[in-house]
Structures are given as C-alpha cells and as structure tokens.
Short mmCIF file of C-alpha atoms and ligand atoms in Angstrom, two decimals:
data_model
loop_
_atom_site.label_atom_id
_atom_site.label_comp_id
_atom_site.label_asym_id
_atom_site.label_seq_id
_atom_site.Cartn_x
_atom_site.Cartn_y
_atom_site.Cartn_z
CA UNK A 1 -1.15 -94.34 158.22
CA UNK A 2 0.02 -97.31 156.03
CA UNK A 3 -1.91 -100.76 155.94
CA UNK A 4 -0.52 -104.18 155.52
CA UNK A 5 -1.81 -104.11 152.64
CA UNK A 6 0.20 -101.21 151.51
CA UNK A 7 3.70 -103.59 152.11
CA UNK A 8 5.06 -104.30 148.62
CA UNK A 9 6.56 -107.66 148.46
CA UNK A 10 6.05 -110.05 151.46
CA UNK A 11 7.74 -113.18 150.57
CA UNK A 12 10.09 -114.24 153.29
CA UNK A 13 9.65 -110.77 154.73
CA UNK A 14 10.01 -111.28 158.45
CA UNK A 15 7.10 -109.68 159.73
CA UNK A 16 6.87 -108.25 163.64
CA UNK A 17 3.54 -108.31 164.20
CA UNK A 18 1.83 -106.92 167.54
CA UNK A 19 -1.11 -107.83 168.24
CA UNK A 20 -3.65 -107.46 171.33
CA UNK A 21 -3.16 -111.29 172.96
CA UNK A 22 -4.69 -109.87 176.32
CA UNK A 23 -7.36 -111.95 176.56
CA UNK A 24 -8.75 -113.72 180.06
CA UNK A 25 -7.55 -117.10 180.98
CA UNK A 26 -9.82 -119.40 183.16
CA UNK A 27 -7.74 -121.88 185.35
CA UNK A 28 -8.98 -125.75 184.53
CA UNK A 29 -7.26 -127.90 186.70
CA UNK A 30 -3.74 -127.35 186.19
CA UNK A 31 -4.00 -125.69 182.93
CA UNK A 32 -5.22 -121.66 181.74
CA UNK A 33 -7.28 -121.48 178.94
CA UNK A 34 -8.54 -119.15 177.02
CA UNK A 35 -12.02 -117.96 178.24
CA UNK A 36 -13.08 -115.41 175.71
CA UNK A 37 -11.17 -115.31 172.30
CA UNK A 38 -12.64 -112.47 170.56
CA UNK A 39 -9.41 -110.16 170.52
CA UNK A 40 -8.07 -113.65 168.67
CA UNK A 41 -10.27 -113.67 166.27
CA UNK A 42 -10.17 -110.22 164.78
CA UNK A 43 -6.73 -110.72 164.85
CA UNK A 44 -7.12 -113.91 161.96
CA UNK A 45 -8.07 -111.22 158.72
CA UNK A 46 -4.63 -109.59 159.26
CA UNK A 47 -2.12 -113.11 160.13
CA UNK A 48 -3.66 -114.78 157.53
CA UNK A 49 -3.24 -111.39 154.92
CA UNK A 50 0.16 -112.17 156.00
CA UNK A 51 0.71 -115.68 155.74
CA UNK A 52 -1.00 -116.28 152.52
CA UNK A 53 1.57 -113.58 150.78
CA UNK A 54 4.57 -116.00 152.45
CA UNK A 55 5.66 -113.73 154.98
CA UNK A 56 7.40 -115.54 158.22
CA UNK A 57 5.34 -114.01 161.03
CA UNK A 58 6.62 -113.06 164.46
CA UNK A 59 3.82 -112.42 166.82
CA UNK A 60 4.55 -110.45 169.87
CA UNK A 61 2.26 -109.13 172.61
CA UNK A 62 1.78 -108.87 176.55
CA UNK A 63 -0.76 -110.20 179.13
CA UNK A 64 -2.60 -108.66 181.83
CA UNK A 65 0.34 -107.14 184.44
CA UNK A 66 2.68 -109.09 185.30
CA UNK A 67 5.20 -105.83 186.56
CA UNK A 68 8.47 -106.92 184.75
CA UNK A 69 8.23 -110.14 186.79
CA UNK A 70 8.09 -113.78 184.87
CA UNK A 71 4.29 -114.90 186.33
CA UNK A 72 3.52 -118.53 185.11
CA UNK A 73 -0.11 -117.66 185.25
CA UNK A 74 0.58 -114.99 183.04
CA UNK A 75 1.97 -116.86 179.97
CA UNK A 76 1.20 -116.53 176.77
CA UNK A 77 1.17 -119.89 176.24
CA UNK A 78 -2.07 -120.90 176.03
CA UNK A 79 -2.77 -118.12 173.88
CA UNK A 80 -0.54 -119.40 171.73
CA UNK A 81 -2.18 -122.63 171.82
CA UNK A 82 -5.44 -121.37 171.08
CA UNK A 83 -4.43 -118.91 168.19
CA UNK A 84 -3.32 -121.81 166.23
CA UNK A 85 -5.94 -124.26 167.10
CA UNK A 86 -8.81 -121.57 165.41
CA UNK A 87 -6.87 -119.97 163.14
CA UNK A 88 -6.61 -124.02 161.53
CA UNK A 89 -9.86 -124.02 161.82
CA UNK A 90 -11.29 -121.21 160.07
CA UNK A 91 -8.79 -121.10 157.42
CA UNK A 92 -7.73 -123.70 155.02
CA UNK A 93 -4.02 -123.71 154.21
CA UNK A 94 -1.90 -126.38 152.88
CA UNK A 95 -0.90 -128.08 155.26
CA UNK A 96 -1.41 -127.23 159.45
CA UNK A 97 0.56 -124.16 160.52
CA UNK A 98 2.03 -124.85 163.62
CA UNK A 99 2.59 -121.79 165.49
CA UNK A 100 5.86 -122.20 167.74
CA UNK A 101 6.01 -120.59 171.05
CA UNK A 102 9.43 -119.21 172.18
CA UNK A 103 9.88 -118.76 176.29
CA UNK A 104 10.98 -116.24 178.00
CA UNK A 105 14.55 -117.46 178.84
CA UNK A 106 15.27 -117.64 174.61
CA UNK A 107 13.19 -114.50 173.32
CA UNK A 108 15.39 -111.77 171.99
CA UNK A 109 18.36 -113.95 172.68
CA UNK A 110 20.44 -115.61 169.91
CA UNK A 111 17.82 -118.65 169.84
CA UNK A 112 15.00 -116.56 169.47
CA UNK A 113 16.88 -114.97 166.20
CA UNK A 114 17.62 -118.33 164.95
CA UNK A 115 14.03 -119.47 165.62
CA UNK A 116 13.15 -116.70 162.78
CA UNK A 117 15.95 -117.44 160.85
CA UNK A 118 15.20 -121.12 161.06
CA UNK A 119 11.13 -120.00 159.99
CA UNK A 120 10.01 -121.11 156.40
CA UNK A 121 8.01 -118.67 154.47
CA UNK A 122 4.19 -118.83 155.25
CA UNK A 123 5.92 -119.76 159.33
CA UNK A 124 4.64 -117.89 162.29
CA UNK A 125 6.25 -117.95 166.40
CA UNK A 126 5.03 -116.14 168.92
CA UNK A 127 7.45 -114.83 171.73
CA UNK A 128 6.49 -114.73 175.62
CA UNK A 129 4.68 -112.10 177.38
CA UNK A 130 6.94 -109.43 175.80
CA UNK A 131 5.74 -107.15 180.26
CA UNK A 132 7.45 -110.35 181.50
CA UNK A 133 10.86 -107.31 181.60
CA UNK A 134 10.14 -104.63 182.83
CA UNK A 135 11.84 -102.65 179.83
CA UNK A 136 8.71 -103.32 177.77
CA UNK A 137 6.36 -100.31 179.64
CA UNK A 138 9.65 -98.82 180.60
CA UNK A 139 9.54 -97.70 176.57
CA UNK A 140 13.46 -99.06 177.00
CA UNK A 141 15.13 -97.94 173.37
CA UNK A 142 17.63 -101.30 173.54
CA UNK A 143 14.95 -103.51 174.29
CA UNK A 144 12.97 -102.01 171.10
CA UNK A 145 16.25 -101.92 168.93
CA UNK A 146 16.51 -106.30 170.26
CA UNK A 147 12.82 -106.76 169.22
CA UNK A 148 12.91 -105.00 165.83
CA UNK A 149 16.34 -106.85 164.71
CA UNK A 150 13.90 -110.05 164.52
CA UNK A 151 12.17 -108.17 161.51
CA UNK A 152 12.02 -106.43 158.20
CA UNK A 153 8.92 -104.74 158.98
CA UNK A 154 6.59 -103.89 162.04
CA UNK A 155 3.00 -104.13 161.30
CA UNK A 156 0.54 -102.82 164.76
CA UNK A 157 -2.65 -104.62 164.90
CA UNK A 158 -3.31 -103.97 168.53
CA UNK A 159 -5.92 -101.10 168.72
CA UNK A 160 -6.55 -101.28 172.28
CA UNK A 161 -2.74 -100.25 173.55
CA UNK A 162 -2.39 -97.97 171.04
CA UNK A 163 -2.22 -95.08 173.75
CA UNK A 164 0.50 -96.81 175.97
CA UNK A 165 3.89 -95.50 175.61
CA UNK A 166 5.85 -99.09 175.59
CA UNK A 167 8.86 -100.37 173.53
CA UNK A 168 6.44 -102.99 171.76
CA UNK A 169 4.55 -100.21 170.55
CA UNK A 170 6.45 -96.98 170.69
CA UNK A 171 9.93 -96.33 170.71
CA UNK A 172 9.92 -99.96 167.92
CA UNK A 173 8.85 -97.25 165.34
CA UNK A 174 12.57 -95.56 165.51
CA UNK A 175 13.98 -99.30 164.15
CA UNK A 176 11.80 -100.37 161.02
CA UNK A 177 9.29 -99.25 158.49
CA UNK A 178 5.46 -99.16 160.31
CA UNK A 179 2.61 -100.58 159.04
CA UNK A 180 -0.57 -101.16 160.83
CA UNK A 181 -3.19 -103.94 161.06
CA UNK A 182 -6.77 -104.30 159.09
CA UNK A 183 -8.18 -103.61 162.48
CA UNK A 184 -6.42 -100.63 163.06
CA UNK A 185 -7.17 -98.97 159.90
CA UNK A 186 -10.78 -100.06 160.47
CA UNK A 187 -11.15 -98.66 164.23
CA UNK A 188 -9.16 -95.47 163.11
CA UNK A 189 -11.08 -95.09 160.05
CA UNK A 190 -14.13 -95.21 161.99
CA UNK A 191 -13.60 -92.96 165.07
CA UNK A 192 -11.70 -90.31 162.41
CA UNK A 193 -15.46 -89.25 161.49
CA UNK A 194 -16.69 -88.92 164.71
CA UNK A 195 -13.80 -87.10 165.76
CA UNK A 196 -13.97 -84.83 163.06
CA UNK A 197 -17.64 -83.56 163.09
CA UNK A 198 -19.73 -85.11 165.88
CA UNK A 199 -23.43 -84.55 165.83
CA UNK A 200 -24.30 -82.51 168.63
CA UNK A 201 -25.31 -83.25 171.01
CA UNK A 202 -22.74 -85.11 172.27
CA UNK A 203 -22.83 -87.00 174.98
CA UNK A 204 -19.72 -88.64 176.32
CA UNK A 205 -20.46 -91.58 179.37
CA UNK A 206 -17.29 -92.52 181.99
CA UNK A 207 -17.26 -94.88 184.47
CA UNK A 208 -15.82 -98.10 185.57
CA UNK A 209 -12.33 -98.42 188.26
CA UNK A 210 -9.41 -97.23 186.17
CA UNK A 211 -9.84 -93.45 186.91
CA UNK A 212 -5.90 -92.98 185.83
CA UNK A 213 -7.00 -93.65 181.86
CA UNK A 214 -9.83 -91.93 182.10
CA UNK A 215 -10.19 -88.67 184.32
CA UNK A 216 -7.41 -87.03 182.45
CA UNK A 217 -9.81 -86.91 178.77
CA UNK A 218 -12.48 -85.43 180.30
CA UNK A 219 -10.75 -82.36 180.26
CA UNK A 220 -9.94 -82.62 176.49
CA UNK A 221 -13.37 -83.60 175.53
CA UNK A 222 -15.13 -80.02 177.92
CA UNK A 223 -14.78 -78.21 174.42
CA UNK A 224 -16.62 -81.13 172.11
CA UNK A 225 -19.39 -82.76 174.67
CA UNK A 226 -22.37 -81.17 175.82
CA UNK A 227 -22.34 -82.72 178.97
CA UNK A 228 -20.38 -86.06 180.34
CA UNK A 229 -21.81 -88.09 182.39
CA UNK A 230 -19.95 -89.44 185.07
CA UNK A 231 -20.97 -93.19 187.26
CA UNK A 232 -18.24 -96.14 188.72
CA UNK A 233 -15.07 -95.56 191.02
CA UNK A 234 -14.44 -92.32 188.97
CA UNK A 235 -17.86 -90.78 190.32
CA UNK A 236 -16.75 -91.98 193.46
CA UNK A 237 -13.47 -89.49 193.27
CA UNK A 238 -15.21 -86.92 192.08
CA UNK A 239 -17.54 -86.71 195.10
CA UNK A 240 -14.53 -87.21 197.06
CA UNK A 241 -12.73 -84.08 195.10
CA UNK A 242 -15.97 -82.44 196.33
CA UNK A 243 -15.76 -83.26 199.88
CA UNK A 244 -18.37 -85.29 199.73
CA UNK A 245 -18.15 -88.49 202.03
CA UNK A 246 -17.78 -91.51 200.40
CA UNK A 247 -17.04 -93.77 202.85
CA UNK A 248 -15.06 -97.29 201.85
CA UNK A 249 -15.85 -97.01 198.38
CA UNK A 250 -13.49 -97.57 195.62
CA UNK A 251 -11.94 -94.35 193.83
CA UNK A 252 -8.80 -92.78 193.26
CA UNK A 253 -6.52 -90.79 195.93
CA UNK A 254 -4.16 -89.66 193.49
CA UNK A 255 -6.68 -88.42 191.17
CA UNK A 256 -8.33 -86.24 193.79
CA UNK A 257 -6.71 -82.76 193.14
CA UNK A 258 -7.06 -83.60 189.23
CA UNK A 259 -10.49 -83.83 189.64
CA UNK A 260 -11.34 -80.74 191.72
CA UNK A 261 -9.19 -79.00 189.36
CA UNK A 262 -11.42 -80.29 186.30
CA UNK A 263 -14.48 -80.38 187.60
CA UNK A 264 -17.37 -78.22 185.34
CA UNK A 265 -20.66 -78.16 187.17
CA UNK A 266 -22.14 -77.12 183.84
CA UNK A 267 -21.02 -80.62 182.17
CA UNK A 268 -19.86 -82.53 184.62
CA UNK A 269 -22.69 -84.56 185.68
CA UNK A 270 -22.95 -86.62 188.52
CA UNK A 271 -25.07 -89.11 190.54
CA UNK A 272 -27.13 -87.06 193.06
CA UNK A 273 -28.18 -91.11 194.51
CA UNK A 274 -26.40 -94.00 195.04
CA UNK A 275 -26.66 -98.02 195.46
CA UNK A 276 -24.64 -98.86 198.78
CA UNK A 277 -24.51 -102.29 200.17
CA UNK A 278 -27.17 -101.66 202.30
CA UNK A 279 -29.68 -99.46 200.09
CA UNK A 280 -30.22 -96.99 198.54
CA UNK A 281 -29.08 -93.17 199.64
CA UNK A 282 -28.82 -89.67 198.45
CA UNK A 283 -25.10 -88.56 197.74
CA UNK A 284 -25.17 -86.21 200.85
CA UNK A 285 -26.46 -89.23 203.28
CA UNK A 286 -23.12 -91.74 202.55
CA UNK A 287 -21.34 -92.73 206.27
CA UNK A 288 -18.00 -93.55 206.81
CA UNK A 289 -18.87 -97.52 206.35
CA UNK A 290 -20.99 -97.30 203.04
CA UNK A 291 -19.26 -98.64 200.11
CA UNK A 292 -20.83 -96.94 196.65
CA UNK A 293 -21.63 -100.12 194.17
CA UNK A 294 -23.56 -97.92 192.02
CA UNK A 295 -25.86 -95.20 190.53
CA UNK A 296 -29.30 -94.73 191.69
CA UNK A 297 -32.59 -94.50 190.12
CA UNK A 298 -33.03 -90.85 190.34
CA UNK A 299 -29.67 -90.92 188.65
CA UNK A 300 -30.51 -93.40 186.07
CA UNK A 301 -33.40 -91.76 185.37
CA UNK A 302 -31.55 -88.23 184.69
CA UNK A 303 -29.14 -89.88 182.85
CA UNK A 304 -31.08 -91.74 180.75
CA UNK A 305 -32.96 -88.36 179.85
CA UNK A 306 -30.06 -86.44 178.85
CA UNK A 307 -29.43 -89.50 176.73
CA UNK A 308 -33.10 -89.32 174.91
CA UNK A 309 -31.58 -86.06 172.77
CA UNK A 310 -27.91 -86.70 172.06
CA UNK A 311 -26.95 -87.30 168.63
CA UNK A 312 -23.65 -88.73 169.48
CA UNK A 313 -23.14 -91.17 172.71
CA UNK A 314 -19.12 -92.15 173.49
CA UNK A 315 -19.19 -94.59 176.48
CA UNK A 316 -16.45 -95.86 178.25
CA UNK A 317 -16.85 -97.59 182.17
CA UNK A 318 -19.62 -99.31 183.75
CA UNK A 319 -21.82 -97.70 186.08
CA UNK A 320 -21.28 -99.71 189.25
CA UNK A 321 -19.84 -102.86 190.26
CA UNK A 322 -22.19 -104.92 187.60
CA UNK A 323 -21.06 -107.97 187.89
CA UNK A 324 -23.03 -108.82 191.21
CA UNK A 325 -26.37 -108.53 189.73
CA UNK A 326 -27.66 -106.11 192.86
CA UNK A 327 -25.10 -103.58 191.54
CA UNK A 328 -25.86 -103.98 187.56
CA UNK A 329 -28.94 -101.97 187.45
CA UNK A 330 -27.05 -98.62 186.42
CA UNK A 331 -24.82 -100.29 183.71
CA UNK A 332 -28.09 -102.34 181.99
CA UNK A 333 -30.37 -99.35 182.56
CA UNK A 334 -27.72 -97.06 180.14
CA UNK A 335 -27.42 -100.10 177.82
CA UNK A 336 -30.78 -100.54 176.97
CA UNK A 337 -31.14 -96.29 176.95
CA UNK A 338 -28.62 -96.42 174.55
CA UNK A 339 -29.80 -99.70 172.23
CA UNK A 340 -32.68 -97.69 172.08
CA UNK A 341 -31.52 -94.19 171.64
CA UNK A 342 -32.39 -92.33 168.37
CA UNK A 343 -28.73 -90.86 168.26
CA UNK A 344 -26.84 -91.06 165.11
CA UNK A 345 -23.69 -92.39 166.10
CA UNK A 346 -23.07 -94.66 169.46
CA UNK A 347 -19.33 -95.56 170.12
CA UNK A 348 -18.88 -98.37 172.92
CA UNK A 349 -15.35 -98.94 174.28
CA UNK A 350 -13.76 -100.83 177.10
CA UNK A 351 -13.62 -104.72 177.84
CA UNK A 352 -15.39 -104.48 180.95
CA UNK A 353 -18.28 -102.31 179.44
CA UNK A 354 -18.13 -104.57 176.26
CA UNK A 355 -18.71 -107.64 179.14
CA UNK A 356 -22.13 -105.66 180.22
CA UNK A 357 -23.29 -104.77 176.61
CA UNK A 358 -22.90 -108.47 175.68
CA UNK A 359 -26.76 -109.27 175.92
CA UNK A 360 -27.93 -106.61 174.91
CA UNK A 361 -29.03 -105.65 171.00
CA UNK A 362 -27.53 -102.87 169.10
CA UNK A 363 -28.31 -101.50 165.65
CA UNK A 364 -25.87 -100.53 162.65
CA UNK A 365 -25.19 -96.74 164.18
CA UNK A 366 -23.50 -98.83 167.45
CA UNK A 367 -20.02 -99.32 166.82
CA UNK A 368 -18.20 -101.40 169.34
CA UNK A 369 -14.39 -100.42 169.66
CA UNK A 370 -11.41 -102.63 170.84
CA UNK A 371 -10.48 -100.13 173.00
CA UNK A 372 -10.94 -97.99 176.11
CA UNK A 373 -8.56 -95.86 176.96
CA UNK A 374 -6.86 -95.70 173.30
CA UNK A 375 -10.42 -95.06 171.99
CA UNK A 376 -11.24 -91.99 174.44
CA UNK A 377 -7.89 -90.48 173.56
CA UNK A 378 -7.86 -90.56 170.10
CA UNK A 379 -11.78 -89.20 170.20
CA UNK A 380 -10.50 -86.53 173.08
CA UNK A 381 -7.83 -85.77 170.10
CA UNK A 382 -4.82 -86.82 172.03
CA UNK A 383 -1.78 -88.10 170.49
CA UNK A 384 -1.04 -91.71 170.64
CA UNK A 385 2.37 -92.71 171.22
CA UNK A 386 1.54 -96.45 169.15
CA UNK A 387 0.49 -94.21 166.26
CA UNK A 388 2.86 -93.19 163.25
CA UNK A 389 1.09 -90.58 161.05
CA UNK A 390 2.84 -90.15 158.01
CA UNK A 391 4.58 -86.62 158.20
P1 ADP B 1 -13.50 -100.74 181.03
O1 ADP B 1 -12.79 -102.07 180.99
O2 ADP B 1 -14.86 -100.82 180.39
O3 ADP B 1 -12.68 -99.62 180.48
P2 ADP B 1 -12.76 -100.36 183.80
O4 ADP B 1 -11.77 -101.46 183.66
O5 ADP B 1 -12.23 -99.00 184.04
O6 ADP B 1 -13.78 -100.38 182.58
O7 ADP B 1 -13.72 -100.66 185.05
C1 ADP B 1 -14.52 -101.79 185.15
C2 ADP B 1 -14.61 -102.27 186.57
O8 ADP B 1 -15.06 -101.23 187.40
C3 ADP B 1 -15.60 -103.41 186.75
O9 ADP B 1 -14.91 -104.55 187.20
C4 ADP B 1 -16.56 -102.89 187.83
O10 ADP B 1 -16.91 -103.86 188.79
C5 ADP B 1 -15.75 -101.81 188.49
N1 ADP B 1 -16.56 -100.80 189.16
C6 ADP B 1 -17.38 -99.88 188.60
N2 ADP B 1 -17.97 -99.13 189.54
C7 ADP B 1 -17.54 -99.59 190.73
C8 ADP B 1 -17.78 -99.21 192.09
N3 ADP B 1 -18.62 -98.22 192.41
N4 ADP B 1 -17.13 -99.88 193.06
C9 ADP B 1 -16.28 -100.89 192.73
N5 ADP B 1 -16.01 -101.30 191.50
C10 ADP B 1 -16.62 -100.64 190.50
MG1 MG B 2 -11.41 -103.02 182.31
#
C-alpha cells in the first residue's frame, strides 16, 4: 500500500481525493447542518498534507443513499460548508482557503474540468454527492474513467467504504496511480496485527440492523474466533433461520437460508432471553405480536462471562434498539464489560456502535475503527475491492 506521503512531487498535482463525507445532517429550519463532524476531522491531517505541498485538491465522496436519484436533503453541501469552516480554523494558512462546491448538473462535465483547471496550487473543490448517479455503486467503468480525468493521482482516505465495490473507490484504480490516506495506512496498519496473530481467545461481537454486511463474515471468522456472539436484528434472523418465532421484530428475510446454512451451535451464540415491548421473555415464549428490542439479562449476563476470558474482543452492532433508553441495557451492559475487560486487544467498529460507546471510557488496548463492515472484512481476511496491494 502506498501513502500520500509516498507521492513524489505535489506541486500543482491535481489530486482526487476520496474521502468519507458521510456524516449526519440535522435539519435547522430550512438549512442541514452538520451534526457530528468527526469523519471531518480525521480527514484534516491528510488535506492539509496535501495542500501545504501545493497540490490542487479535488474532494469527492457520497452521502447516506440517495439510490442514483438527486435528493436535496442529501447534498453535500453543507459538508462542504463545514469542511472549510474547521479546517480554517485549526490550521493556519496564508490566506483563507475557500473550498468551492461544484453541483451536480456541472460535476464531471466540461465545467467541472475547467473548475480544476481554473484551481491555483494549494486550491481545493469538492464535487456533489458523487450516489447522486446511479453509476457510482453500479462500479460503472466510464463514470470512473470521467472522475479520474479530473486528476493526476487518486489518493483513498475513506476507511469506512473501503469494502464497497463502487466506481469512486474501485474500478478508479484502473485510471491513475493509487495512493491512500494517513487514516488508511493508520486503520490498516492497526487491524494488520490483529489479523495476523490474534490472542486467543477471540471473541468476535455482531449485532445491530444491517444483517447484509455482516452475516456473510461470520462464516470467514468460524476458523479464527472462539465463539461469536450474536444480539440486534441479526439475532433476530438467526432465531428465525431456527424456526424460532419472532414475531414483528426486525431481521432479515433474505438472509434466512444464509443463516441456517452458517449456523455453528458450538460458536454461534445466541440470546436464550429477550427485551420485547412488553417485558421480558425467554426466546421460546415470543408471540406473533412481540417485537425483539433487545437481549436479556440472562443473556447479558452469559455474554458478559464469555467476555471476562477473551484476549481479543472485535465488536461490530449494537445489541438492541439502544437508542430508546428501555432497549439500551444490552448495548451499555457489553460496553462497560468490555471498558473493563482484561483482554489485550479490543477493536470497536461501526457508527451506530461508536454512537453507544460514546460515554463510556476506554483504555489504550481499545482501538476505535472508522469502519464496520470494511473493518469486519478485512479482520475476516476478505478482499476489499477499495484496496490496491502492491503486486
Ligand atoms: P453499526 O452502524 O454499528 O454497524 P448497524 O447500522 O448495523 O450498526 O445497526 C444499528 C441499528 O440497529 C441501530 O439503529 C439500532 O437501533 C438497530 N437495532 C439493533 N437491534 C435492533 C432490534 N432488535 N430491533 C430494531 N432495531 C435494532
Ligand atoms: Mg449503522
């Protein structure tokens, strides 16, 4: 993998740069702003690597899921707004870099290549929503082959995608020389070692709603963990898989026959009680109108004890539906087990899970990842269509 810091000369280089901009946006009035700009900041060590060696920066990037549609609430806009106002104020250049934004209508056209042309060295833009066309997750080869012919170079800084297969990120690597981010090289750096040689051990933690990213590692991590412990909508499809009723709670049709297929009673563990909306119940004791919101205390209490041992933790996916504090016992209980937890090396990933960690305390051995689903597969030892090994 090559750094930024491994481009020779930068000067007037046009630089694509993508970069996580996926942050949340709070409506205030009329307006979106950003509401939690942490993904911005770590993006300032590598923009301002680049802008201080002269390069003319193009940043590109997508929010949430628009579908290929143009979704003014979707706009990157205020992101772009925000990126300049902080990266002014932690950094002290010259004069104020302006960062300009370039619609939809103009990006990849003629005016967006004259926008770059038109950029002094040390300039940045930043293009629209690049999932505003649908060719973006489409991995469209053209669309990649318009993108790269705004730059020299293509630097990745966006950890957290690296496992989507999209023309921003992977068929882009066909049309110019790849770099990647500080952050990258950081994250990947990091997991490498835990990859390599966990301690054992290992304990590997899944929950939260999007079963699709994560159902399909547990079967690439049955070799490395000791046991995986299993809470949120992708319990809930397990116990479905199981025949188990469930009743109206959330999981994941498609997923079903993928999980029967997987499941490993041996490793495989999951809740044996559950919080419903009404109380608390035993697995077997769910009717067709209980909704599952999260793991019980006979659960948390097992799964907090096969956490007391493990010399590696990996989690991924809140318990239950923790943001309504009656269903955020589960997801603090393992937090706390886990700030507390003698184990060598913790790995957190996820934004949601990162959302329910927020308060609580962790010690040097935690490290928090950008990612969710790009961290589990490159820990599972999947391939990552945003990453470009050197061969
Ligand atoms: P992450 O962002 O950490 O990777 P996900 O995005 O997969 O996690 O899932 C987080 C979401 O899952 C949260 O909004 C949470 O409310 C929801 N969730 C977890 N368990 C349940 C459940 N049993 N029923 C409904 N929603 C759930
Ligand atoms: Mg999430």
């Amino acid at each position: 993998m090559k750094s930024v810091k491994d481009i020779g000369k930068l000067k007037n280089k046009s630089v694509l740069l993508r970069a996580d901009l996926d942050v949340p946006l709070k409506k205030i009035g009329r307006q979106f702003k950003v509401d939690d700009d942490a993904r911005l900041k770590d993006l300032l060590p590598t923009l301002t690597y680049l802008l201080a060696k002269q390069a003319k920066v193009i940043l590109i990037g997508h929010l949430d899921r628009p579908q290929g549609k143009e979704v003014k609430s979707k706009s990157l806009k205020p992101v772009c707004y925000h990126l300049e106002k902080i990266l002014n104020q932690t950094y002290a250049f010259k004069s104020k870099k302006h960062i300009q934004f370039i619609p939809i209508e103009r990006y990849i056209g003629s005016a967006a290549l004259k926008a770059v042309e038109n950029l002094p060295a040390g300039g940045v833009v930043m293009l629209e929503n690049l999932r505003f066309s649908d060719r973006e997750e489409k991995n469209c080869k053209r669309f990649a082959k318009k993108l790269s012919s705004l730059g020299d170079i293509y630097v990745n800084n966006s950890f957290s995608t690296l496992h989507r297969k999209h023309a921003s990120l992977s068929a882009i690597q066909s049309y110019l020389p790849v770099y990647y981010g500080l952050d990258v090289i950081q994250e990947i750096a990091h997991l490498q070692a835990i990859k390599q040689k966990p301690a054992k051990p290992l304990v590997l933690i899944l929950g939260g709603a999007k079963v699709n990213t994560k159902l399909p590692v547990i079967k690439s991590f049955l070799n490395k963990a000791d046991c995986v412990l299993v809470g949120g909508a992708l319990a809930n499809t397990f116990l479905k898989s199981l025949n188990f009723e469930i009743g109206r709670s959330l999981f994941d049709e498609s997923r079903i026959q993928h999980a029967r297929k997987i499941f490993n009673v041996n490793k495989i563990i999951l809740p044996v009680d559950v919080v419903t909306q009404k109380d608390i119940k035993k697995v077997d004791q769910i009717n067709k109108n209980d909704k599952i919101f999260d793991i019980g205390p006979t659960t948390v209490k097992m799964f907090t004890d096969k956490l007391k041992s493990a010399k590696t933790i990996i989690w991924n996916g809140p318990m239950g539906k923790f943001e309504e504090k009656k269903y955020a016992h589960g997801t603090y209980a393992l937090a706390r087990a886990i700030s507390k937890s003698q184990a060598k090396n913790i790995t957190i990933g996820g934004g949601d899970t990162h959302e329910a960690i927020k308060n609580e305390s962790y010690k040097k051995n935690v490290f928090i990842s950008s990612g969710g689903g790009a961290m589990l597969e490159y820990l599972a030892g999947n391939p990552l269509p945003g990453l470009k090994i050197k061969s």
